[in-house]
Amino acid sequence: MTDTERAVTTLESDSIDDAVAELADDGLSGYNFAYLDEHTKREVRRAILKGIAIPGHQVPYASRPMPLARGWGTGGIQASLSLLGPDDTFKVIDQGADESVNAANIRRLADRTADVDTTSDTTNADVIQTRHRIPEEVMGDDQILVLQVPITDPLRKVDGSDAANRRRHAHKNYGRMWVHLYENVVEWGEIKISSRYPTMVAGRYLMDPSPIPRWDVPKLDDADNLFVFAAGREARIYAVPPHTEVEPLAFEDESFQVERFPDQSCDACGSDDTFLTEVETDDGRRVYSCNDTSFCAKRQDDPAIPKDHHRDASGVDWGPGTPDSEDGSTAPSGGDGQ
Amino acid sequence: MTLLTVDALDKTFDVHAMGDQRVVGLDDVSFTVAEGDFLAVVGESGSGKSSLLKCLYRTYEPDSGRIEYHPTGDDLATCDGRTVISLRGEEIGYASQFLDEIPRVPAVDVVARPLREQGMAADEARERARDLLAALNLPEQLWEAYPATFSGGERQRVNLAQAIAPRPRLLLLDEPTSALDPDTRAAAIDLLATYLDEDTTVVGVFHNRDVVEQVADRVLELDDAQRVRLVPIHEYVGEVVA
Amino acid sequence: MTLLEAEGLETIYGEPCGDCTDYTGDRAGTNQCPECGSVVACADVSLDVEPGEVLGIVGESGSGKSSVAELLALEASGDGQVDGEVTLAGHDGNLLDADYQTRHEIRTDEIGLVHQHIRDGLDLSFTGGGNVAEKLLAAGWRNFGDVRERVRELYAATEVPVDRMDDPTDTYSGGMQRRVQIARALATDPEVIVLDEPTTGLDVSVQARVLDTFRRVQREQNVAAVVVSHDLSVVRLLADRTVVMRHGEVVETGLTDRVMEDPHHEYTQTLINSVI
């Protein structure tokens, strides 16, 4: 893994207060660097560290009011703003798109209060904040993915009582979730959970990976990068450190399966190994296109560009379309279906 | 060989409800029973006949005395409950006068149950049960019916069949033919004679003198909770009944 | 060889003054301590169960039989102050002191409990089959086909119609719900199963069916059982040995037929004489 060209700013100060004062002009005048006060950042960072120390365990934290309504990523923003340094590059996507209104607003907040560089290029970002997707391109060990989470507890589906669920997590008592899975198979003949798929982290805690599609769930397992999950309304943070075992819940004979697009390919770039969404064009046609817009743009330039084009490492497992993914499918072949 | 030695058996009931009245059931009763013996217990109502059988089966707990069961060496009067349960399952059978109904179990399965508990396969057990019920003249259409609706005589036949089916080493019978008509009674006696092994020991209370004369080897007479006499059958038969 | 043994079981609700057990019980004729007002649900209760054996616990309201059942099944609600020892063959030490994980494992694999109140024993929002499957899944079964097969087996054994397996439990009749509880308790082939008032609240014909089912299954699987009931005929039908309780204490123990036909203790005699 090559080092990216990052200039590291060395501050010579006697105290944190002095160091912060030195950066005062880096952001928006009248606001602390990256909007949040240092105590808040410390609390959020501590929560993140605890989350890393206990993978999959939900760590409560005092979630601050943000200039954004609850339910729109306030947790993710608090995490990102606590992690971003002045020389970091920040990418924000919402349902895979950099240009959605929400993503754009979050990006602008960071730009204005922390004066960080922003990008839509996954391979160039240090911190990526995302709502409900993990990028198609493989992430590396110097990157952090911050996921926005609406409901942090996977057990909420089977019991509304928070107190009871916390006890279950403490005792690793996940019987009720297994019954839920059993009844799902009974009703549908297969596991038909499409998002918020319950996963077992490091064999200990059951985790809600946020509403990412099943397509993205395998990326969590044994990744090079850090995943931080943050919820502002629920006031909880959890994390999956690099190289952690993350296993979606399944039966021996009813396995976890990702979405399939056997006959479809992207209308814009022709890819058949990316997660596609159905869109209605202006002239009323229904077409499929890559959900990850920034990668789609790259594929439009170079249809054969692989998802790990930016890395030297081989044997990559980052979901469908990568050599070692359990799905088996490899580089794009141009839409002949399978 | 002696199967059973009963020594100075005492049983008194402490009836709290009647102001702690004490009712003597058995008073210093002693006797022995040889293997293969058919001992009939006779006496007036209330003389202690049923109490004796119940003490032997441990449904009543004697106050003092011994009941030595020689094949295993246990004292039935004082050994712990689990030993009794084990002996009841394997060695000692009992038929009270009235059938203890078990809801929703057809007659044939009531009889088959002790055989199943001995390990016999279900089909074989039910077949043996049917043979016994047939030998006791129980109408075939009742075999799969629930005994709860049977007449007294019909129930008694089921009761007798289930007691003798597993061929226990010691069989305790309390008035097993009292409600049977003469023909069926004869069939029952016949069955007792033919079905049981020669070594089966029987201690039975019989109301009917004829039956006693037909089946018993010896007779134990009780009166007012006490043993009056124990005589061979020919001595008992030879008496003139006053 | 003893399978399950209890010694000196005691549960007191409230703030015990230390003398509560002296002032309550059979001779005192009350469960409530006149000094401090605490309620002694059970005190000084000792009993044991051997493999394959059925022990009955009979008593009226306030006898403490349900408290004992809860303690034996390691499911004490936690409100009362508990004392005494429960030991299970194959495990060291007092299970009442064991940590949550150990007790949870034992409850999953070795001791089943059929609750008096359906809501304590089943989740009515799950399917009937789901309730039974929960036991298996908690025990680590991970093959869906195997789980389904086992649930069908248990349904057949407890005579619950297999075609109702995927219906919500709250659509089942009371008797069926009771039998699903039995199926669930038996799912992992436990060593012992505790039944708390298995027939209370059921219609007579349904009672017969539940008892019959349980008798048959108990014999076939040779599972030990503790049957707690205020109904003497239930205990008479099912139990080899019986314990009689009153005001939290054991007043008599013995072979079931002996207790029923030759009761020694005054209270037992009253109880037997009271049966209609």
Coordinates of C-alpha atoms in Angstrom, one line a residue, chain A:
Chain A
M1 CA 0.0 0.0 0.0
T2 CA 1.6 3.2 -1.1
D3 CA 1.5 6.3 1.0
T4 CA -0.7 9.0 -0.4
E5 CA 0.9 12.4 -0.7
R6 CA -0.4 13.9 2.5
A7 CA 1.3 16.8 4.1
V8 CA 1.2 16.4 7.9
T9 CA 0.9 19.7 9.7
T10 CA 3.0 19.8 12.7
L11 CA 1.8 22.3 15.3
E12 CA 4.3 23.7 17.8
S13 CA 2.3 24.6 20.8
D14 CA 2.4 24.2 24.5
S15 CA -1.2 23.1 25.0
I16 CA -4.2 22.0 23.1
D17 CA -5.9 25.3 23.6
D18 CA -3.0 27.0 21.9
A19 CA -3.0 24.5 19.1
V20 CA -6.7 25.0 18.5
A21 CA -6.2 28.8 18.6
E22 CA -3.6 28.5 15.9
L23 CA -6.2 26.8 13.7
A24 CA -8.8 29.3 14.5
D25 CA -8.5 31.0 11.1
D26 CA -8.7 27.7 9.2
G27 CA -12.5 27.4 9.5
L28 CA -15.4 29.7 9.7
S29 CA -14.9 32.7 11.8
G30 CA -16.7 32.6 15.1
Y31 CA -16.9 28.8 15.1
N32 CA -14.5 26.3 16.5
F33 CA -12.5 24.3 14.0
A34 CA -14.9 21.7 12.5
Y35 CA -17.9 23.3 14.2
L36 CA -17.9 21.1 17.3
D37 CA -16.2 22.3 20.5
E38 CA -13.2 20.2 21.6
H39 CA -15.0 18.6 24.5
T40 CA -17.6 17.3 22.2
K41 CA -15.0 15.9 19.9
R42 CA -13.3 14.3 22.8
E43 CA -16.5 12.6 23.8
V44 CA -17.2 11.4 20.3
R45 CA -13.6 10.2 19.8
R46 CA -13.8 8.3 23.1
A47 CA -17.0 6.7 22.1
I48 CA -15.4 5.7 18.8
L49 CA -12.3 4.2 20.6
K50 CA -14.6 2.3 22.9
G51 CA -16.5 1.0 19.9
I52 CA -13.2 -0.1 18.3
A53 CA -12.2 -1.8 21.5
I54 CA -15.5 -3.7 21.6
P55 CA -16.4 -4.4 18.0
G56 CA -20.1 -4.3 17.4
H57 CA -21.0 -3.1 20.8
Q58 CA -23.2 0.0 20.9
V59 CA -21.6 2.8 22.9
P60 CA -23.9 5.6 24.2
Y61 CA -22.7 9.1 23.9
A62 CA -24.2 12.6 24.5
S63 CA -25.3 13.5 21.0
R64 CA -25.2 17.3 20.4
P65 CA -27.7 19.5 18.6
M66 CA -26.5 20.0 15.0
P67 CA -27.5 22.4 12.3
L68 CA -29.4 19.6 10.7
A69 CA -32.6 17.8 11.7
R70 CA -32.4 14.5 13.5
G71 CA -32.7 11.6 11.2
W72 CA -30.6 13.3 8.5
G73 CA -27.2 12.2 9.6
T74 CA -26.5 14.2 12.7
G75 CA -24.6 11.2 14.2
G76 CA -22.5 10.7 11.1
I77 CA -21.7 14.4 11.1
Q78 CA -20.6 14.4 14.7
A79 CA -18.3 11.5 14.0
S80 CA -16.9 13.0 10.8
L81 CA -16.3 16.3 12.3
S82 CA -14.5 14.8 15.3
L83 CA -12.3 12.7 13.0
L84 CA -11.4 15.3 10.3
G85 CA -8.1 17.0 10.5
P86 CA -7.2 20.1 8.6
D87 CA -5.3 18.2 5.9
D88 CA -7.9 15.5 5.4
T89 CA -10.0 15.0 2.3
F90 CA -13.7 14.4 2.8
K91 CA -16.3 12.6 0.6
V92 CA -20.0 12.4 1.4
I93 CA -22.5 10.2 -0.4
D94 CA -26.2 9.7 0.1
Q95 CA -27.6 6.4 -1.4
G96 CA -24.4 6.2 -3.4
A97 CA -24.7 9.7 -4.9
D98 CA -22.3 12.6 -4.1
E99 CA -24.7 15.1 -5.6
S100 CA -27.8 14.5 -3.5
V101 CA -28.9 17.5 -1.6
N102 CA -28.2 16.0 1.8
A103 CA -24.7 14.9 0.8
A104 CA -23.9 18.3 -0.7
N105 CA -25.1 20.1 2.4
I106 CA -23.0 18.0 4.7
R107 CA -20.0 18.4 2.5
R108 CA -20.5 22.1 2.6
L109 CA -20.7 22.2 6.4
A110 CA -17.4 20.5 6.7
D111 CA -15.8 22.7 4.0
R112 CA -16.9 25.9 5.7
T113 CA -16.2 25.0 9.3
A114 CA -13.0 22.9 8.8
D115 CA -11.8 24.1 5.5
V116 CA -11.0 20.5 4.4
D117 CA -10.7 19.4 0.8
T118 CA -13.7 17.6 -0.5
T119 CA -13.8 15.1 -3.2
S120 CA -16.1 12.7 -5.0
D121 CA -13.3 10.3 -5.7
T122 CA -13.5 7.4 -3.2
T123 CA -9.9 6.5 -3.7
N124 CA -8.8 10.0 -2.7
A125 CA -10.8 10.4 0.5
D126 CA -9.5 10.0 4.0
V127 CA -12.9 10.1 5.6
I128 CA -16.1 9.1 3.7
Q129 CA -19.5 9.7 5.3
T130 CA -22.2 7.7 3.8
R131 CA -25.9 7.1 4.1
H132 CA -27.0 3.5 3.3
R133 CA -24.2 2.4 1.0
I134 CA -20.6 1.3 1.0
P135 CA -18.7 2.5 -2.1
E136 CA -17.9 0.1 -4.9
E137 CA -14.2 0.8 -4.9
V138 CA -12.1 -1.1 -2.4
M139 CA -11.2 1.0 0.7
G140 CA -7.8 0.9 2.3
D141 CA -6.2 0.9 5.7
D142 CA -5.8 4.7 5.8
Q143 CA -9.4 5.4 5.2
I144 CA -12.4 5.6 7.5
L145 CA -16.0 5.0 6.5
V146 CA -18.6 6.8 8.7
L147 CA -22.0 5.3 8.2
Q148 CA -25.2 7.1 9.2
V149 CA -27.5 4.8 11.2
P150 CA -31.2 5.4 11.9
I151 CA -31.8 2.5 14.3
T152 CA -28.8 1.1 16.1
D153 CA -30.2 -2.0 17.7
P154 CA -30.8 -5.1 15.5
L155 CA -33.0 -6.5 18.3
R156 CA -35.5 -3.7 18.0
K157 CA -37.2 -5.7 15.4
V158 CA -38.0 -8.5 17.8
D159 CA -38.5 -6.5 21.0
G160 CA -39.3 -2.8 21.5
S161 CA -37.9 -2.8 25.0
D162 CA -34.4 -1.3 25.1
A163 CA -33.7 -2.5 28.6
A164 CA -34.5 -6.1 27.6
N165 CA -32.4 -5.9 24.5
R166 CA -29.3 -4.5 26.3
R167 CA -29.5 -7.4 28.7
R168 CA -29.7 -9.7 25.7
H169 CA -26.6 -8.2 24.2
A170 CA -24.8 -8.4 27.5
H171 CA -25.6 -12.1 27.7
K172 CA -25.1 -12.9 24.0
N173 CA -28.7 -14.1 24.1
Y174 CA -29.8 -13.7 20.5
G175 CA -32.4 -16.5 20.4
R176 CA -35.2 -14.1 19.5
M177 CA -33.4 -12.9 16.4
W178 CA -32.9 -16.5 15.3
V179 CA -36.6 -17.1 15.7
H180 CA -37.2 -14.0 13.6
L181 CA -35.0 -15.5 10.9
Y182 CA -36.7 -18.9 11.2
E183 CA -40.1 -17.3 10.7
N184 CA -38.8 -15.3 7.8
V185 CA -37.8 -18.5 6.0
V186 CA -41.0 -20.1 6.9
E187 CA -43.0 -17.3 5.4
W188 CA -40.9 -16.7 2.3
G189 CA -39.1 -19.9 1.7
E190 CA -35.8 -18.2 1.9
I191 CA -34.2 -15.4 4.0
K192 CA -35.9 -12.3 2.8
I193 CA -34.3 -9.6 4.8
S194 CA -33.3 -6.9 2.4
S195 CA -31.7 -4.2 4.5
R196 CA -30.4 -3.9 8.1
Y197 CA -29.3 -7.5 7.8
P198 CA -28.3 -8.7 11.2
T199 CA -24.6 -9.6 11.4
M200 CA -22.5 -11.1 14.1
V201 CA -19.3 -9.1 14.8
A202 CA -16.2 -10.9 16.0
G203 CA -18.5 -13.8 17.1
R204 CA -19.8 -11.7 20.0
Y205 CA -22.1 -8.9 19.3
L206 CA -25.1 -8.8 17.0
M207 CA -24.9 -5.7 14.9
D208 CA -27.2 -3.7 12.6
P209 CA -25.0 -2.7 9.7
S210 CA -27.5 0.2 8.9
P211 CA -29.8 0.1 5.9
I212 CA -27.1 -0.8 3.4
P213 CA -28.2 -3.4 0.8
R214 CA -27.1 -7.0 1.3
W215 CA -24.7 -6.4 -1.6
D216 CA -22.6 -4.3 0.7
V217 CA -22.7 -6.5 3.8
P218 CA -19.8 -8.8 2.8
K219 CA -17.5 -5.8 2.6
L220 CA -17.6 -5.4 6.3
D221 CA -15.8 -8.8 6.9
D222 CA -12.0 -8.6 7.2
A223 CA -11.7 -5.2 5.5
D224 CA -8.6 -3.1 5.5
N225 CA -10.5 0.1 6.6
L226 CA -12.3 1.2 9.8
F227 CA -16.0 1.4 9.8
V228 CA -17.7 3.8 12.2
F229 CA -21.4 3.7 12.7
A230 CA -23.0 6.7 14.3
A231 CA -26.6 7.6 15.2
G232 CA -27.4 11.1 16.4
R233 CA -31.0 10.6 17.4
E234 CA -30.3 7.2 19.1
A235 CA -27.1 8.7 20.6
R236 CA -25.0 5.6 20.0
I237 CA -21.8 4.8 18.2
Y238 CA -20.4 1.5 17.3
A239 CA -17.5 0.3 15.1
V240 CA -16.0 -2.5 13.1
P241 CA -12.2 -2.3 13.2
P242 CA -10.1 -3.5 10.3
H243 CA -9.8 -7.3 9.9
T244 CA -12.7 -8.1 12.0
E245 CA -14.9 -11.1 11.4
V246 CA -18.3 -10.0 10.4
E247 CA -20.8 -12.7 9.5
P248 CA -24.4 -12.2 8.4
L249 CA -26.8 -14.5 10.3
A250 CA -27.9 -17.4 8.2
F251 CA -28.8 -21.1 8.5
E252 CA -26.4 -23.8 7.3
D253 CA -29.0 -24.7 4.6
E254 CA -30.5 -21.3 4.0
S255 CA -27.6 -19.1 3.3
F256 CA -27.1 -15.4 3.1
Q257 CA -27.4 -14.1 -0.5
V258 CA -26.7 -10.8 -2.1
E259 CA -29.0 -9.2 -4.6
R260 CA -28.6 -10.4 -8.1
F261 CA -29.0 -8.5 -11.4
P262 CA -28.8 -11.4 -13.8
D263 CA -30.1 -9.6 -16.8
Q264 CA -29.4 -6.0 -16.1
S265 CA -26.5 -3.7 -16.6
C266 CA -25.9 0.0 -16.1
D267 CA -27.5 2.1 -18.8
A268 CA -24.7 4.7 -18.5
C269 CA -21.5 2.6 -18.3
G270 CA -22.5 -1.0 -19.1
S271 CA -21.3 -2.4 -15.8
D272 CA -22.9 -5.7 -14.6
D273 CA -21.0 -6.1 -11.4
T274 CA -22.1 -3.1 -9.5
F275 CA -25.2 -2.5 -7.4
L276 CA -27.8 -1.2 -9.7
T277 CA -30.9 0.9 -9.0
E278 CA -33.8 1.3 -11.2
V279 CA -34.5 4.8 -12.4
E280 CA -37.1 6.4 -14.6
T281 CA -35.6 8.7 -17.2
D282 CA -37.1 12.0 -18.3
D283 CA -38.6 10.3 -21.4
G284 CA -40.4 7.8 -19.2
R285 CA -38.1 4.8 -19.8
R286 CA -37.1 2.5 -16.9
V287 CA -33.5 1.8 -16.9
Y288 CA -30.9 0.5 -14.4
S289 CA -27.9 2.4 -13.5
C290 CA -25.0 2.2 -11.1
N291 CA -25.9 3.4 -7.6
D292 CA -22.3 4.5 -6.9
T293 CA -22.3 7.5 -9.2
S294 CA -18.6 8.4 -8.8
F295 CA -17.5 4.9 -9.8
C296 CA -20.0 4.9 -12.6
A297 CA -18.3 8.0 -14.0
K298 CA -15.0 6.3 -13.9
R299 CA -16.5 3.3 -15.7
Q300 CA -17.9 5.5 -18.3
D301 CA -14.3 6.6 -19.1
D302 CA -12.9 3.2 -18.8
P303 CA -15.4 0.3 -18.8
A304 CA -12.8 -2.2 -17.7
I305 CA -11.5 -0.4 -14.7
P306 CA -11.6 -2.8 -11.7
K307 CA -12.7 -1.9 -8.3
D308 CA -9.2 -2.2 -6.9
H309 CA -7.5 -0.3 -9.6
H310 CA -5.9 2.0 -7.1
R311 CA -4.2 -0.7 -5.0
D312 CA -1.2 -3.0 -5.5
A313 CA -2.7 -5.8 -3.4
S314 CA -4.2 -8.7 -5.0
G315 CA -6.8 -11.2 -3.7
V316 CA -9.3 -8.6 -2.8
D317 CA -12.7 -9.4 -1.3
W318 CA -14.9 -6.4 -1.5
G319 CA -18.2 -7.9 -2.6
P320 CA -19.3 -8.9 -6.1
G321 CA -17.0 -8.0 -8.9
T322 CA -13.8 -8.6 -6.9
P323 CA -11.6 -11.6 -7.3
D324 CA -11.9 -13.2 -3.9
S325 CA -15.5 -12.3 -3.2
E326 CA -17.6 -15.4 -2.2
D327 CA -19.9 -14.4 -4.9
G328 CA -17.2 -15.5 -7.4
S329 CA -17.9 -13.1 -10.2
T330 CA -14.9 -11.1 -11.3
A331 CA -14.3 -8.1 -13.7
P332 CA -17.1 -6.7 -15.8
S333 CA -17.8 -8.7 -18.9
G334 CA -20.4 -6.5 -20.6
G335 CA -23.8 -7.6 -19.7
D336 CA -24.4 -11.0 -21.1
G337 CA -26.4 -11.9 -17.9
Q338 CA -25.9 -15.1 -15.9

